[in-house]
XYZ file of C-alpha atoms in Angstrom:
243
model
C -24.679 24.118 -1.687
C -23.110 26.336 1.054
C -23.782 22.894 3.085
C -21.047 21.144 1.359
C -18.392 23.783 0.928
C -15.828 21.906 2.688
C -16.374 18.869 0.651
C -15.738 20.701 -2.652
C -12.847 22.755 -0.928
C -11.079 19.311 -0.470
C -12.297 18.372 -3.609
C -14.294 15.629 -4.759
C -13.564 13.459 -8.175
C -16.207 10.924 -9.085
C -18.617 11.002 -6.537
C -19.223 14.618 -7.671
C -21.776 13.313 -10.425
C -24.036 10.581 -10.557
C -26.558 9.579 -7.680
C -24.546 10.272 -4.675
C -23.742 14.244 -6.108
C -27.736 14.009 -6.836
C -28.264 13.156 -3.267
C -26.410 15.838 -1.996
C -27.750 18.426 -4.406
C -24.608 19.274 -6.339
C -25.030 21.379 -9.523
C -22.341 19.634 -11.230
C -22.655 22.495 -14.232
C -21.915 25.457 -12.557
C -20.275 24.656 -9.208
C -17.428 22.489 -10.794
C -16.298 26.067 -12.632
C -16.022 27.085 -8.822
C -13.627 24.346 -7.737
C -10.023 24.999 -7.695
C -7.978 23.241 -9.403
C -4.474 22.159 -8.419
C -0.800 22.201 -10.526
C 2.687 21.143 -10.141
C 3.852 18.769 -7.665
C 0.707 18.761 -5.057
C -1.852 17.053 -7.836
C -1.094 13.703 -6.508
C -2.019 14.619 -2.879
C -4.798 16.835 -4.359
C -5.741 12.904 -6.251
C -5.291 11.155 -2.746
C -7.656 13.796 -1.088
C -10.436 13.435 -3.352
C -9.969 9.638 -3.464
C -10.804 9.943 0.437
C -13.292 12.357 -0.175
C -15.242 10.079 -2.306
C -15.151 7.445 -0.486
C -15.987 9.238 2.891
C -19.308 10.540 0.874
C -19.921 7.007 -0.383
C -19.501 5.362 2.949
C -21.862 8.411 4.480
C -24.428 7.439 2.227
C -24.176 3.612 2.390
C -24.344 4.466 6.293
C -27.862 6.258 6.027
C -29.257 3.672 4.304
C -28.567 1.172 6.641
C -29.825 3.855 9.672
C -32.832 4.162 7.797
C -33.321 0.434 7.486
C -35.742 0.233 10.029
C -37.942 3.004 8.779
C -36.802 5.532 11.598
C -33.681 6.836 12.770
C -32.936 7.214 16.448
C -30.774 10.048 18.279
C -28.908 7.180 19.987
C -28.033 5.817 16.516
C -26.502 9.188 15.613
C -24.483 9.238 18.980
C -22.921 5.986 18.023
C -21.771 6.662 14.684
C -20.580 10.161 16.093
C -18.442 7.843 18.481
C -17.338 5.612 15.388
C -16.138 8.623 13.777
C -14.221 10.100 16.511
C -12.873 6.991 16.816
C -11.705 6.906 13.154
C -11.368 10.480 12.175
C -10.934 12.854 14.748
C -13.263 15.782 16.495
C -12.953 18.130 13.170
C -13.168 16.077 10.595
C -16.183 14.329 12.666
C -18.310 17.447 12.644
C -18.197 17.645 8.708
C -19.409 13.900 8.540
C -22.447 14.561 10.368
C -23.568 17.588 8.775
C -23.375 15.696 5.805
C -24.835 12.693 7.460
C -27.917 14.357 8.484
C -28.337 16.253 4.998
C -28.409 12.865 3.828
C -30.710 10.818 5.752
C -33.308 13.667 4.504
C -32.979 11.666 1.331
C -34.413 8.542 -0.539
C -31.547 6.891 -1.324
C -31.931 4.632 -4.476
C -29.260 1.714 -3.208
C -28.628 0.050 -6.409
C -28.091 2.995 -8.460
C -25.468 4.471 -5.788
C -23.564 0.944 -5.240
C -23.272 0.525 -9.323
C -21.494 4.221 -8.864
C -19.400 3.310 -6.331
C -18.644 -0.325 -8.050
C -17.792 1.276 -10.961
C -14.889 4.218 -9.433
C -13.583 1.773 -6.716
C -11.429 -1.352 -6.622
C -12.240 -4.362 -4.849
C -10.235 -3.963 -1.444
C -11.918 -0.643 -0.797
C -15.260 -2.043 -1.719
C -14.659 -4.543 1.059
C -13.785 -2.182 3.580
C -16.986 -0.062 3.045
C -18.730 -3.416 3.865
C -16.648 -4.030 7.338
C -17.185 -0.036 8.346
C -21.035 -0.610 8.048
C -20.805 -4.059 9.656
C -19.030 -1.664 12.232
C -21.546 0.624 12.644
C -24.417 -1.301 13.166
C -22.623 -3.218 15.389
C -21.771 -0.452 17.610
C -24.714 -0.903 20.145
C -23.656 -4.395 20.915
C -25.966 -6.132 18.071
C -26.497 -6.122 14.196
C -30.176 -5.734 13.944
C -32.076 -8.070 11.181
C -33.167 -5.069 9.011
C -29.767 -3.945 8.857
C -27.915 -7.323 8.373
C -30.571 -7.118 5.000
C -29.560 -3.686 4.059
C -26.110 -4.618 4.258
C -26.294 -7.919 2.377
C -28.116 -5.937 -0.255
C -25.346 -3.652 -0.315
C -22.905 -5.973 -0.790
C -24.551 -7.658 -3.683
C -24.875 -4.382 -5.452
C -20.862 -3.504 -4.960
C -19.847 -7.293 -6.278
C -18.926 -8.544 -3.009
C -18.172 -12.505 -3.262
C -20.462 -14.504 -1.007
C -16.864 -16.023 0.973
C -15.980 -12.501 1.574
C -19.264 -11.135 2.665
C -19.425 -14.444 4.975
C -15.883 -13.587 6.313
C -16.616 -10.046 7.283
C -20.101 -11.230 8.652
C -18.004 -13.463 10.661
C -15.895 -10.811 12.364
C -19.040 -9.325 13.996
C -20.928 -11.857 15.157
C -20.552 -15.109 17.309
C -20.778 -18.151 15.054
C -20.245 -21.532 15.514
C -16.680 -22.280 13.782
C -16.627 -18.536 13.117
C -12.816 -18.227 12.742
C -13.195 -20.768 9.912
C -15.763 -18.820 8.225
C -13.019 -15.198 8.753
C -10.329 -17.495 6.893
C -12.941 -18.806 4.572
C -12.525 -22.359 4.612
C -14.177 -25.415 6.211
C -13.172 -26.666 9.695
C -12.267 -30.028 8.000
C -9.339 -29.094 5.972
C -5.606 -29.881 7.437
C -3.598 -27.670 8.895
C -1.592 -26.858 5.566
C -4.746 -25.360 4.340
C -5.103 -23.533 7.270
C -1.966 -22.042 6.903
C -2.657 -21.180 3.010
C -5.820 -19.885 3.977
C -4.335 -17.232 6.817
C -1.513 -16.063 4.352
C -4.352 -15.440 1.603
C -6.441 -14.022 3.897
C -3.381 -11.476 5.385
C -2.856 -10.455 1.564
C -6.278 -9.953 1.102
C -7.196 -7.951 3.978
C -3.956 -5.716 4.147
C -4.148 -2.560 5.505
C -1.944 -1.190 2.387
C -4.662 -2.379 0.048
C -6.728 0.722 0.890
C -3.424 2.982 1.636
C -4.893 5.382 -1.325
C -7.779 6.037 1.175
C -5.283 7.689 3.654
C -4.663 7.188 7.042
C -8.273 6.812 8.233
C -9.190 4.113 6.497
C -5.838 2.349 6.831
C -6.910 2.426 10.810
C -9.979 0.695 10.390
C -8.215 -1.921 7.488
C -6.378 -2.909 10.590
C -8.895 -3.741 12.685
C -9.870 -6.350 9.590
C -6.650 -7.349 9.522
C -6.230 -8.140 12.931
C -9.349 -10.550 13.272
C -7.848 -12.442 10.655
C -4.908 -12.778 12.613
C -6.647 -13.636 15.980
C -9.155 -16.211 14.236
C -5.431 -17.833 13.047
C -4.076 -17.864 16.362
C -7.355 -19.232 17.438
C -7.634 -22.374 15.128
C -3.734 -22.893 16.158
C -4.326 -23.076 19.464
C -7.065 -25.250 19.348
C -5.326 -27.720 16.660
C -2.538 -27.608 18.829
C -0.517 -26.484 15.761
C 2.987 -24.693 15.619
């Protein structure tokens, strides 16, 4: 339990129990009594902190599942993940994340059960962000391996991610024919007006404010996804000569 003291000190919500809690070895009964409760005006801040911690632990468990997809975990992969965390969270939080990740990598991960827990307690935009983050981690070495892609697809299915949304996020990391159209979830044959409507729809769907409850760290990553939508729209406009 000491290994995860910082997580408990920062507060956990739904991730404290269920499959995720079991993976980390949380003893819900006695340990939950030792968690400091917060009263008064800081309750909302504590609630947001717990949401962010729950989301971070969910991400770590799913990252571990992707890293173990090919049956082995390489030091180079851990280095890639470390660099990803540094970019997103800074050095102090990265150390916590890596210690926790190494513990998770030692465990068997029941993907279906973990995803059901995450799906039960998170909003759809947060689950979209998880898939985007998993692709980001898997692609840090310049390519996504087929085994990793298969696991991410399984995770997405169990999280209830719609096929067109999965294809949209995947197209942000793969050079595909008509990839810009896939990002906007439209066919190349649509009219200019439909392109504009699709952009507005996707801009709302992927706006960073959709995950504001998860904290600045995850909003930073959400901005990258939002920028990909903007870039896809600008590319299509240029190709078509749209105003």
